[in-house]
Amino acid sequence: MTKSKKGRISNIVFVVILLLLIIPQTRKPIQIALHKGLALISPSVNTEDDSREIHYNSWQLQDIKGNTVNFKDYKGKVVLINFWATWCPPCIAEMPNLEKLHEDYKDKVVFLFVSNEKNKVINTFLAQHKYSFNVFTPLENAPEFEVSSIPRTLLINKEGKIIIDKEGAANWNSQKVRETLDDLLK
């Protein structure tokens, strides 16, 4: 095959990929697939020196059933907070791993899946994917957490230190995360 023929084939493949990314019906599934590949990587665990301490300020959240909770009531517990949205491809990509982790640790760890979306949208998403975790909507801004991009996930130990602070998709069901949780729960 000549160089010019290879070049034309490369150009055609490039144009097809661009078109697939431009078309809304194909863009989201492609983005989710790409992020699932990125979500194979475990998040980094902070050292004691790198961990930021939180102060458990009042932060009211309401779950999809209408129950209100206050973040400060979780002081002294291991807490995993995941800021996400149903329209966010990296959020969707990491959800299966978070669901598996939630299933195994829901009785030991406080899971706060936080979204600003309407309950109807969230409930439809949860039912469609058969997710069992509860989702919370903030009733006020989180005074201790500035969230500029999603997904953003924080793992907080019993002493109130942020052990993991990860923006972007990650493998939350990894052996590394499970070992970290097991150590925090001791």
Tab-separated table of N, CA and C in Angstrom, residues 10 108 131 168:
chain	number	residue	atom	x	y	z
A	10	SER	N	-6.232	6.837	6.867
A	10	SER	CA	-6.082	7.469	8.191
A	10	SER	C	-6.992	8.682	8.311
A	108	LYS	N	-20.810	-0.334	57.276
A	108	LYS	CA	-19.627	0.083	58.029
A	108	LYS	C	-19.177	1.507	57.705
A	131	TYR	N	-29.059	0.479	40.703
A	131	TYR	CA	-28.175	0.876	41.794
A	131	TYR	C	-28.982	0.961	43.090
A	168	GLY	N	-12.343	13.177	38.997
A	168	GLY	CA	-12.307	12.297	37.830
A	168	GLY	C	-12.632	10.866	38.219
